[in-house]
Amino acid sequence: MPASRASVNALGKLLSAAAEPFYVVAADRRIVFLNDACTSWLGTEANELVGQQCQYSTAAEGPAASALAAALCPPPEAFAGRRTTAQVVLPGTSPGGAWEIEFVPLKASDGAWLVLALVHSGGAAVDEEAGTSATRLHARLQQYRRKLALRYHVDRLLGDSPDMQRARAQAKLAAGSSASVSIVGPPGSHREHLARAIHYGGSGAAGPLVPLASALLDADLLQAALRSLARGKSGEQRPATLLLGDIDALPEAAQTDLSRSLSGGRFAARIISTSRSPLGELAVRGVFRADLACLLSTISIELPSLGARLADLPLLVQWYVEQANLRTGKQVGGCLPEVHDRLAGHAWTNDLQELEEVIDEAHLHAQGPLIGLQDLPPRLALAAQASTRPAKSDEKIVLEEYLAKVEHELIVRALKRAKGNKTKAARLLGMTRPRLYRRLVQLGLDT
């Protein structure tokens, strides 16, 4: 028998008056209820969040209500019927620290799961022992979003390794400066993305960004680009930036022209360059102009390879999982611990770009709330199997033994053609009969 309107209203008032903050998320991940204690905790009105659909992703941007809804999103495990406790770090000016929330799945009459979220305690640092490995990584990502500027591309600088901490400090310095910047890193490490983040991450309005592939530039093309930047657009007051990708491939004549333009003070635009190796090292090896290396490396940022910072791998994997959640609408909570182990043993020849592609494929094939080994692309399993096989040792070739085998074969063939006549066989082989006899004895063919 359906409840009367009066009893429903009475229940609503009782729930709203509860002292402990809680909220309810429907099966379609829309927030459908927040009690008064919850809106007071969040510092917002219920009507700003009710109806908001939440994605399990720290990559969510847009209105403040959307970002807050994303932070409150229950883990996908809860929508699979698993009771889960996790820590949540709220964005922006919301209460700081990590808050412990218990997500209680409730099965509706139609078989779908809605989730009751009970806020227990908070304001402390993220507890590395609380929740599952996936929910802990999610909370750490939320911390990064809170600490780093939202317009900064956090995935390019994600990680706690000393190399990445230094890279973040250098990138922050570069974003607030107009000095030339050299970004060094392996292919696939998103050097160009970081260059764009630095250009657009300054305090003022960013001017035009002109990307050029250094390998395709000769002296004439470079001069044309420099003249175009010098003229600028009519009335353009914002400084331009020339992004020279893979500048270690810049032809020698173009290096000379660029050095001359920068040394003469005739070039007002900023230059950000990318390369695989530090320009100073290239200059020492004699493959890059030393004066140009100095001019382009006022600020130098070195991005370590993924293989050199495997401790950052779980956080990067979680980031790419949550980006896929946001992009596709399919919600995955993260990866099982054994997946992290498999990924740590892979040789990432194309660095972050390859990792992102692998996680996108695994996210697509995931059947449960967490990515398992069976969801990873088959090429990773094949690579793991190949790495466990011992390397095949090079077989030594002893010339004398090899020549003896060849001679043995030729003599046998000659005797066969001569039907056992040794004189005729010697003639076929181009040797004297006595010499053939000696070789027959030495090779054990004299029987």
Tab-separated table of C-alpha atoms in Angstrom, residues 117-412:
chain	number	residue	atom	x	y	z
A	117	ALA	CA	25.989	8.582	1.569
A	118	LEU	CA	26.641	9.115	5.304
A	119	VAL	CA	29.252	11.747	6.201
A	120	HIS	CA	31.064	10.609	9.345
A	121	SER	CA	34.138	12.752	10.018
A	122	GLY	CA	36.715	14.833	8.237
A	123	GLY	CA	39.029	17.778	7.993
A	124	ALA	CA	42.155	15.616	8.241
A	125	ALA	CA	44.782	14.569	5.722
A	126	VAL	CA	44.075	11.665	3.387
A	127	ASP	CA	44.519	8.395	5.302
A	128	GLU	CA	46.672	6.035	3.212
A	129	GLU	CA	45.094	3.040	4.990
A	130	ALA	CA	41.412	3.984	4.581
A	131	GLY	CA	39.156	2.494	1.920
A	132	THR	CA	40.340	0.513	-1.096
A	133	SER	CA	43.420	1.291	-3.157
A	134	ALA	CA	41.200	2.792	-5.884
A	135	THR	CA	39.279	5.091	-3.508
A	136	ARG	CA	42.539	6.208	-1.852
A	137	LEU	CA	43.961	7.155	-5.258
A	138	HIS	CA	40.723	9.003	-6.041
A	139	ALA	CA	41.073	11.032	-2.824
A	140	ARG	CA	44.718	11.830	-3.618
A	141	LEU	CA	43.691	13.099	-7.041
A	142	GLN	CA	41.064	15.302	-5.408
A	143	GLN	CA	43.823	16.723	-3.211
A	144	TYR	CA	45.879	17.566	-6.303
A	145	ARG	CA	42.893	19.316	-7.849
A	146	ARG	CA	42.478	21.391	-4.713
A	147	LYS	CA	46.168	22.318	-4.381
A	148	LEU	CA	46.966	23.030	-8.044
A	149	ALA	CA	45.346	25.733	-10.129
A	150	LEU	CA	42.363	24.342	-12.054
A	151	ARG	CA	43.536	25.846	-15.333
A	152	TYR	CA	46.835	24.015	-14.966
A	153	HIS	CA	47.006	20.663	-16.775
A	154	VAL	CA	47.450	18.562	-13.654
A	155	ASP	CA	47.982	15.264	-15.502
A	156	ARG	CA	51.155	16.605	-17.120
A	157	LEU	CA	52.670	17.250	-13.675
A	158	LEU	CA	51.067	14.542	-11.566
A	159	GLY	CA	53.185	12.642	-9.056
A	160	ASP	CA	55.164	12.872	-5.836
A	161	SER	CA	58.563	11.752	-7.142
A	162	PRO	CA	61.363	14.298	-6.556
A	163	ASP	CA	61.752	14.828	-10.314
A	164	MET	CA	58.074	15.733	-10.696
A	165	GLN	CA	58.106	18.010	-7.657
A	166	ARG	CA	61.009	19.886	-9.242
A	167	ALA	CA	59.228	19.985	-12.620
A	168	ARG	CA	56.099	21.463	-10.985
A	169	ALA	CA	58.129	24.195	-9.294
A	170	GLN	CA	59.898	25.004	-12.569
A	171	ALA	CA	56.619	25.049	-14.515
A	172	LYS	CA	55.066	27.432	-11.988
A	173	LEU	CA	58.097	29.711	-12.344
A	174	ALA	CA	57.877	29.527	-16.139
A	175	ALA	CA	54.145	30.336	-16.192
A	176	GLY	CA	54.791	33.541	-14.264
A	177	SER	CA	57.704	34.606	-16.464
A	178	SER	CA	58.281	35.725	-20.043
A	179	ALA	CA	61.708	34.046	-20.225
A	180	SER	CA	62.501	31.351	-22.768
A	181	VAL	CA	61.698	27.818	-21.629
A	182	SER	CA	63.264	24.513	-22.657
A	183	ILE	CA	61.149	21.412	-21.955
A	184	VAL	CA	63.116	18.164	-22.084
A	185	GLY	CA	61.532	14.722	-22.036
A	186	PRO	CA	61.108	11.439	-23.897
A	187	PRO	CA	58.624	11.052	-26.780
A	188	GLY	CA	55.076	10.680	-25.504
A	189	SER	CA	55.711	12.606	-22.268
A	190	HIS	CA	53.328	15.396	-23.374
A	191	ARG	CA	56.032	18.061	-23.638
A	192	GLU	CA	53.905	20.133	-26.035
A	193	HIS	CA	50.882	19.981	-23.702
A	194	LEU	CA	53.013	21.309	-20.857
A	195	ALA	CA	54.288	24.092	-23.126
A	196	ARG	CA	50.697	25.145	-23.821
A	197	ALA	CA	49.838	25.002	-20.116
A	198	ILE	CA	52.776	27.313	-19.355
A	199	HIS	CA	51.765	29.734	-22.117
A	200	TYR	CA	48.117	29.946	-21.033
A	201	GLY	CA	48.837	29.634	-17.302
A	202	GLY	CA	50.238	33.122	-16.753
A	203	SER	CA	48.513	35.780	-14.696
A	204	GLY	CA	47.604	37.979	-17.663
A	205	ALA	CA	45.774	37.326	-20.907
A	206	ALA	CA	47.771	35.042	-23.165
A	207	GLY	CA	48.802	36.150	-26.629
A	208	PRO	CA	48.917	33.940	-29.727
A	209	LEU	CA	50.781	30.639	-29.576
A	210	VAL	CA	52.496	29.588	-32.816
A	211	PRO	CA	53.633	25.920	-32.861
A	212	LEU	CA	56.262	24.908	-35.440
A	213	ALA	CA	57.905	21.538	-36.122
A	214	SER	CA	61.640	22.247	-36.053
A	215	ALA	CA	62.571	19.344	-38.344
A	216	LEU	CA	60.567	20.944	-41.177
A	217	LEU	CA	62.106	24.405	-40.836
A	218	ASP	CA	64.878	25.698	-43.037
A	219	ALA	CA	66.430	29.141	-42.637
A	220	ASP	CA	63.920	30.809	-45.009
A	221	LEU	CA	60.836	29.329	-43.332
A	222	LEU	CA	62.142	30.260	-39.896
A	223	GLN	CA	62.807	33.851	-40.971
A	224	ALA	CA	59.290	34.088	-42.427
A	225	ALA	CA	57.822	32.870	-39.123
A	226	LEU	CA	59.925	35.326	-37.115
A	227	ARG	CA	58.888	38.242	-39.343
A	228	SER	CA	55.235	37.252	-39.035
A	229	LEU	CA	55.455	37.181	-35.240
A	230	ALA	CA	57.330	40.482	-35.167
A	231	ARG	CA	54.561	42.187	-37.140
A	232	GLY	CA	51.821	40.574	-35.064
A	233	LYS	CA	48.152	41.251	-35.495
A	234	SER	CA	46.883	44.779	-35.788
A	235	GLY	CA	46.442	46.205	-32.303
A	236	GLU	CA	47.703	43.022	-30.627
A	237	GLN	CA	49.147	43.985	-27.243
A	238	ARG	CA	49.603	40.538	-25.748
A	239	PRO	CA	53.017	38.885	-26.165
A	240	ALA	CA	53.204	36.012	-28.623
A	241	THR	CA	54.920	32.689	-27.968
A	242	LEU	CA	56.759	30.612	-30.558
A	243	LEU	CA	56.616	26.897	-29.710
A	244	LEU	CA	59.470	25.060	-31.431
A	245	GLY	CA	58.795	21.340	-31.166
A	246	ASP	CA	61.769	18.934	-31.210
A	247	ILE	CA	64.255	21.763	-31.548
A	248	ASP	CA	67.088	19.232	-31.401
A	249	ALA	CA	66.084	18.475	-35.025
A	250	LEU	CA	66.424	22.132	-36.145
A	251	PRO	CA	68.771	22.338	-39.187
A	252	GLU	CA	72.144	24.011	-38.630
A	253	ALA	CA	71.402	26.975	-40.935
A	254	ALA	CA	68.135	27.664	-39.103
A	255	GLN	CA	69.987	27.452	-35.763
A	256	THR	CA	72.358	30.159	-36.976
A	257	ASP	CA	69.513	32.451	-38.072
A	258	LEU	CA	67.587	31.959	-34.832
A	259	SER	CA	70.688	32.647	-32.745
A	260	ARG	CA	71.347	35.831	-34.705
A	261	SER	CA	67.750	37.052	-34.237
A	262	LEU	CA	67.727	36.367	-30.498
A	263	SER	CA	71.200	37.808	-29.882
A	264	GLY	CA	70.388	41.008	-31.732
A	265	GLY	CA	67.374	41.745	-29.563
A	266	ARG	CA	65.162	42.060	-32.641
A	267	PHE	CA	62.767	39.322	-31.578
A	268	ALA	CA	60.170	40.287	-28.972
A	269	ALA	CA	58.185	37.037	-28.815
A	270	ARG	CA	58.822	34.388	-26.214
A	271	ILE	CA	60.193	30.979	-27.251
A	272	ILE	CA	59.277	27.659	-25.658
A	273	SER	CA	61.137	24.685	-27.111
A	274	THR	CA	60.928	20.939	-26.617
A	275	SER	CA	63.665	18.347	-27.052
A	276	ARG	CA	64.577	14.800	-26.082
A	277	SER	CA	67.916	15.765	-24.513
A	278	PRO	CA	69.051	18.907	-22.643
A	279	LEU	CA	70.298	21.500	-25.124
A	280	GLY	CA	73.479	22.011	-23.091
A	281	GLU	CA	74.359	18.327	-23.504
A	282	LEU	CA	73.688	18.539	-27.242
A	283	ALA	CA	76.004	21.555	-27.433
A	284	VAL	CA	78.783	19.641	-25.649
A	285	ARG	CA	78.391	16.823	-28.187
A	286	GLY	CA	78.724	19.362	-30.988
A	287	VAL	CA	75.269	18.787	-32.515
A	288	PHE	CA	73.686	22.070	-31.369
A	289	ARG	CA	74.921	25.656	-31.196
A	290	ALA	CA	76.167	26.436	-27.685
A	291	ASP	CA	75.083	30.093	-27.811
A	292	LEU	CA	71.571	29.131	-28.947
A	293	ALA	CA	71.338	26.492	-26.216
A	294	CYS	CA	72.003	29.212	-23.616
A	295	LEU	CA	69.493	31.613	-25.178
A	296	LEU	CA	66.722	29.005	-25.225
A	297	SER	CA	67.323	27.501	-21.768
A	298	THR	CA	66.731	30.412	-19.387
A	299	ILE	CA	64.310	28.050	-17.640
A	300	SER	CA	64.842	24.339	-18.261
A	301	ILE	CA	62.228	21.746	-17.260
A	302	GLU	CA	63.177	18.074	-17.408
A	303	LEU	CA	60.295	15.590	-17.490
A	304	PRO	CA	61.409	12.141	-16.305
A	305	SER	CA	60.381	9.070	-18.256
A	306	LEU	CA	57.534	6.976	-16.895
A	307	GLY	CA	59.979	4.146	-16.243
A	308	ALA	CA	62.032	6.446	-14.003
A	309	ARG	CA	59.047	7.303	-11.768
A	310	LEU	CA	57.070	4.094	-11.379
A	311	ALA	CA	55.963	5.214	-7.900
A	312	ASP	CA	53.740	7.772	-9.673
A	313	LEU	CA	52.173	5.141	-11.951
A	314	PRO	CA	49.088	4.255	-9.811
A	315	LEU	CA	48.085	7.917	-9.537
A	316	LEU	CA	48.534	8.463	-13.281
A	317	VAL	CA	46.493	5.336	-14.035
A	318	GLN	CA	43.679	6.572	-11.774
A	319	TRP	CA	43.757	9.944	-13.531
A	320	TYR	CA	43.339	8.393	-16.975
A	321	VAL	CA	40.562	6.091	-15.710
A	322	GLU	CA	38.650	9.080	-14.375
A	323	GLN	CA	39.202	11.089	-17.542
A	324	ALA	CA	37.657	8.180	-19.465
A	325	ASN	CA	34.721	8.232	-17.008
A	326	LEU	CA	34.129	11.881	-17.789
A	327	ARG	CA	34.566	11.494	-21.542
A	328	THR	CA	32.480	8.359	-22.108
A	329	GLY	CA	29.925	8.400	-19.291
A	330	LYS	CA	30.857	4.822	-18.368
A	331	GLN	CA	31.897	4.758	-14.708
A	332	VAL	CA	34.880	2.693	-13.530
A	333	GLY	CA	36.321	3.068	-10.034
A	334	GLY	CA	39.968	2.350	-10.868
A	335	CYS	CA	42.159	-0.754	-11.181
A	336	LEU	CA	42.756	-3.852	-9.105
A	337	PRO	CA	46.216	-3.983	-7.425
A	338	GLU	CA	47.444	-6.736	-9.769
A	339	VAL	CA	46.803	-4.427	-12.725
A	340	HIS	CA	49.174	-1.861	-11.239
A	341	ASP	CA	51.788	-4.613	-10.876
A	342	ARG	CA	51.411	-5.625	-14.535
A	343	LEU	CA	51.627	-2.013	-15.710
A	344	ALA	CA	54.734	-1.385	-13.589
A	345	GLY	CA	56.510	-4.236	-15.372
A	346	HIS	CA	55.787	-2.936	-18.872
A	347	ALA	CA	58.378	-1.048	-20.929
A	348	TRP	CA	56.641	2.248	-21.778
A	349	THR	CA	58.359	3.128	-25.051
A	350	ASN	CA	55.896	5.935	-25.761
A	351	ASP	CA	55.596	7.088	-22.152
A	352	LEU	CA	52.366	8.806	-20.974
A	353	GLN	CA	50.751	8.705	-24.393
A	354	GLU	CA	51.038	4.909	-24.478
A	355	LEU	CA	49.767	4.622	-20.890
A	356	GLU	CA	46.715	6.726	-21.736
A	357	GLU	CA	45.958	4.541	-24.781
A	358	VAL	CA	46.261	1.352	-22.709
A	359	ILE	CA	43.930	2.661	-19.983
A	360	ASP	CA	41.389	3.855	-22.559
A	361	GLU	CA	41.285	0.341	-24.066
A	362	ALA	CA	41.007	-1.301	-20.640
A	363	HIS	CA	38.249	1.131	-19.620
A	364	LEU	CA	36.317	0.258	-22.782
A	365	HIS	CA	36.511	-3.491	-22.104
A	366	ALA	CA	35.957	-3.388	-18.318
A	367	GLN	CA	32.892	-5.417	-17.304
A	368	GLY	CA	32.956	-4.644	-13.584
A	369	PRO	CA	33.427	-1.558	-11.393
A	370	LEU	CA	37.228	-2.053	-11.407
A	371	ILE	CA	39.642	-2.836	-14.254
A	372	GLY	CA	41.139	-6.331	-14.011
A	373	LEU	CA	43.970	-8.094	-15.817
A	374	GLN	CA	41.484	-9.545	-18.314
A	375	ASP	CA	40.560	-6.018	-19.422
A	376	LEU	CA	44.092	-4.986	-20.394
A	377	PRO	CA	45.080	-5.034	-24.088
A	378	PRO	CA	46.501	-8.464	-25.091
A	379	ARG	CA	49.799	-6.894	-26.172
A	380	LEU	CA	50.673	-6.248	-22.511
A	381	ALA	CA	50.316	-9.933	-21.643
A	382	LEU	CA	52.405	-10.900	-24.671
A	383	ALA	CA	55.094	-8.407	-23.662
A	384	ALA	CA	55.086	-9.787	-20.101
A	385	GLN	CA	55.477	-13.355	-21.384
A	386	ALA	CA	58.308	-12.357	-23.703
A	387	SER	CA	60.168	-10.636	-20.877
A	388	THR	CA	60.189	-13.835	-18.775
A	389	ARG	CA	61.776	-15.975	-21.482
A	390	PRO	CA	65.566	-16.256	-21.341
A	391	ALA	CA	67.340	-14.493	-24.154
A	392	LYS	CA	68.542	-16.858	-26.853
A	393	SER	CA	72.310	-17.047	-26.696
A	394	ASP	CA	74.236	-16.464	-29.914
A	395	GLU	CA	75.500	-19.738	-31.341
A	396	LYS	CA	79.248	-19.709	-31.849
A	397	ILE	CA	80.536	-20.526	-35.321
A	398	VAL	CA	83.905	-22.341	-35.368
A	399	LEU	CA	85.221	-21.741	-38.873
A	400	GLU	CA	87.352	-24.912	-39.102
A	401	GLU	CA	84.455	-27.143	-38.026
A	402	TYR	CA	82.095	-25.397	-40.437
A	403	LEU	CA	84.520	-25.782	-43.389
A	404	ALA	CA	85.128	-29.449	-42.502
A	405	LYS	CA	81.365	-30.099	-42.652
A	406	VAL	CA	81.136	-28.373	-46.039
A	407	GLU	CA	84.126	-30.361	-47.379
A	408	HIS	CA	82.644	-33.601	-46.058
A	409	GLU	CA	79.372	-32.898	-47.872
A	410	LEU	CA	81.121	-32.026	-51.169
A	411	ILE	CA	83.309	-35.164	-51.128
A	412	VAL	CA	80.275	-37.384	-50.399
